[in-house]
Amino acid sequence: MIFVGEGALLRRAVTHAATRGHPVDLVCSADPLDAAAAEAPHLAAADVNAHADALARACTDGIVWSLNNRRIFREPLLRADGLRILNIHNGLLPRHRGLPSVAVLFALLNGDTEYGATVHEVDAGIDTGPVLAEHRFPIGPEDRFHQVMLRGIRACHALFEQTLPAVAAGTAHPVRAAAVGPSAYYGLRTLDRLGTYRDHPAYARATDLGPFAAHAPELTRALLPAASHSGPATSRPPAGHRHPLAAGAHEDEQVAFEVDAVTGGEEERARRLEGVAVVGLQVLHQHRPGDRGGSVGYESHTEMLPRSHRPPE
């Protein structure tokens, strides 16, 4: 299996697959720590589509998982022989296509009564491939952005665990095409309409980002322009609105599980990086602590982390 994406959701999926005995052939992300738990090769590439041949060679079972991934899969990766690309999408399809952060915000503004997660096959469109399964949950009348987003992330993780056995066994098949029901796409341009909702009764809870403020810069930027352009004495947000950047800790103590806000500190990060190779492009080498020289994979070189980035012995 190959995993493409970033953050806690990707890392936990990689860990879960490895602990269940599934092959983790390669992890494509910006952070080598994402591959460390599975002791898997890591590929840091700005565009995985440029390495379709390398991915096809690396994958032993033909399965590619996309989790918390903003990269769009294109040719020739989409038509690579033997690869089946599956995306775990934070949102119900086709109603909540696009960026989950934007979709959750507008789901609240639009008065949606349910949200969830979807696993679907990846095609040439954006979140338009056939749906294999979904995980739904209700949106309450008082639910806020950070609560719905957190439940969506949990639903993604649960859906991955539920569908992994069938996908690995080759028995997971589409239950319907994603073109069923009302379709909507939520991208960065959708945020241009946000200003027209400032008097909306759901605006305060729809923009209460809470701990997700640090992980949704597109939303924090969209919520700040009025203040930045008007000077210090600016128009104020609607009554009852809590500024997303000032929102404190919330009642759910499990936020750290799903949100990559806290990684354990720099010392812990350095300790976990001990022996993890810094890789790039087709550098898929892994060095394990205790190895003399490690094991080289594929066709490029590897540079180990500088000693200054490792913990003291």
Coordinates of C-alpha atoms in Angstrom, one line a residue, residues 156-298:
C156 CA -12.6 9.6 8.3
H157 CA -10.4 7.5 10.6
A158 CA -13.3 5.1 11.5
L159 CA -14.2 4.7 7.8
F160 CA -10.6 3.9 6.9
E161 CA -10.5 1.2 9.6
Q162 CA -13.8 -0.2 8.5
T163 CA -13.0 -0.4 4.8
L164 CA -9.4 -1.4 5.0
P165 CA -10.0 -5.2 5.3
A166 CA -12.3 -5.3 2.3
V167 CA -10.1 -3.0 0.2
A168 CA -7.0 -5.2 1.0
A169 CA -9.0 -8.3 0.1
G170 CA -10.2 -6.9 -3.2
T171 CA -13.9 -7.2 -2.2
A172 CA -14.7 -3.4 -1.8
H173 CA -16.8 -2.3 -4.7
P174 CA -18.6 0.9 -5.4
V175 CA -22.1 1.2 -4.0
R176 CA -23.1 4.1 -6.2
A177 CA -21.6 6.8 -8.4
A178 CA -20.8 10.1 -6.6
A179 CA -23.1 11.9 -9.1
V180 CA -26.2 10.9 -7.0
G181 CA -28.0 13.8 -5.1
P182 CA -27.3 17.5 -5.0
S183 CA -23.7 18.4 -5.8
A184 CA -21.7 21.3 -4.5
Y185 CA -18.0 22.2 -4.7
Y186 CA -16.3 24.2 -1.9
G187 CA -12.9 25.7 -2.9
L188 CA -11.0 28.8 -2.0
R189 CA -13.1 30.9 -4.3
T190 CA -16.2 30.0 -2.3
L191 CA -14.8 32.0 0.6
D192 CA -15.2 35.2 -1.5
R193 CA -18.9 34.9 -0.6
L194 CA -18.3 34.7 3.1
G195 CA -18.7 38.4 3.7
T196 CA -22.3 38.3 2.6
Y197 CA -23.1 35.9 5.5
R198 CA -21.9 38.2 8.4
D199 CA -25.5 38.8 9.5
H200 CA -26.4 35.1 9.1
P201 CA -27.8 33.7 12.4
A202 CA -25.4 30.7 12.1
Y203 CA -22.3 32.8 11.3
A204 CA -20.9 32.8 14.8
R205 CA -20.9 29.0 15.2
A206 CA -20.0 28.4 11.6
T207 CA -16.8 30.5 12.0
D208 CA -15.8 29.2 15.5
L209 CA -12.7 27.4 14.4
G210 CA -11.4 26.7 17.9
P211 CA -8.2 24.6 17.8
F212 CA -8.5 24.3 14.0
A213 CA -7.6 27.9 13.5
A214 CA -3.9 27.0 13.1
H215 CA -4.8 24.3 10.6
A216 CA -7.2 26.2 8.4
P217 CA -5.2 29.3 7.3
E218 CA -7.5 29.8 4.3
L219 CA -10.4 30.4 6.8
T220 CA -8.5 32.6 9.2
R221 CA -7.4 34.8 6.3
A222 CA -11.0 35.0 5.0
L223 CA -12.3 36.0 8.4
L224 CA -9.7 38.8 8.9
P225 CA -9.9 41.1 5.8
A226 CA -12.5 43.5 7.3
A227 CA -10.4 44.3 10.3
S228 CA -7.1 44.5 8.3
H229 CA -8.5 46.9 5.7
S230 CA -10.5 49.2 8.0
G231 CA -7.9 50.0 10.7
P232 CA -8.0 49.5 14.5
A233 CA -11.5 50.9 14.9
T234 CA -13.2 48.6 12.5
S235 CA -16.7 47.2 12.2
R236 CA -17.3 44.5 14.7
P237 CA -18.5 41.0 14.1
P238 CA -22.0 40.0 15.0
A239 CA -23.0 39.8 18.6
G240 CA -22.0 36.5 20.2
H241 CA -19.2 35.8 17.7
R242 CA -16.0 34.5 19.1
H243 CA -12.9 35.4 17.1
P244 CA -11.5 32.2 15.8
L245 CA -7.9 33.1 16.6
A246 CA -8.8 33.9 20.2
A247 CA -10.9 30.9 20.8
G248 CA -9.5 28.9 23.7
A249 CA -9.6 25.3 24.6
H250 CA -12.9 23.5 24.2
E251 CA -14.6 20.8 26.1
D252 CA -13.4 17.9 24.0
E253 CA -10.1 16.6 25.5
Q254 CA -9.6 14.3 22.5
V255 CA -8.8 17.2 20.1
A256 CA -5.1 16.4 20.3
F257 CA -5.9 12.9 19.0
E258 CA -7.2 14.1 15.7
V259 CA -5.6 17.6 15.4
D260 CA -1.9 17.8 14.7
A261 CA -1.6 20.9 16.9
V262 CA 0.7 19.3 19.5
T263 CA 3.4 16.9 18.4
G264 CA 5.1 16.3 21.8
G265 CA 7.6 19.1 21.5
E266 CA 10.9 19.5 19.7
E267 CA 12.8 17.1 21.9
E268 CA 10.2 14.3 21.3
R269 CA 10.2 15.2 17.6
A270 CA 14.0 14.9 17.5
R271 CA 14.0 11.6 19.3
R272 CA 11.4 10.2 16.9
L273 CA 13.4 11.4 13.9
E274 CA 16.5 9.5 15.1
G275 CA 17.6 7.3 12.2
V276 CA 14.9 8.5 9.8
A277 CA 16.3 9.5 6.4
V278 CA 15.6 12.9 4.9
V279 CA 14.4 12.0 1.4
G280 CA 13.3 13.8 -1.6
L281 CA 12.0 13.0 -5.1
Q282 CA 12.8 9.3 -5.7
V283 CA 15.0 9.0 -2.6
L284 CA 13.3 6.1 -0.8
H285 CA 16.1 4.9 1.4
Q286 CA 15.4 4.0 5.1
H287 CA 17.9 3.8 7.8
R288 CA 16.9 2.1 11.1
P289 CA 18.7 2.7 14.4
G290 CA 21.4 0.1 14.9
D291 CA 21.9 -0.5 11.1
R292 CA 25.3 -0.1 9.7
G293 CA 24.5 1.6 6.4
G294 CA 20.8 0.8 6.3
S295 CA 19.1 -0.5 3.2
V296 CA 18.9 1.4 0.0
G297 CA 15.6 1.3 -2.0
Y298 CA 15.2 2.3 -5.6

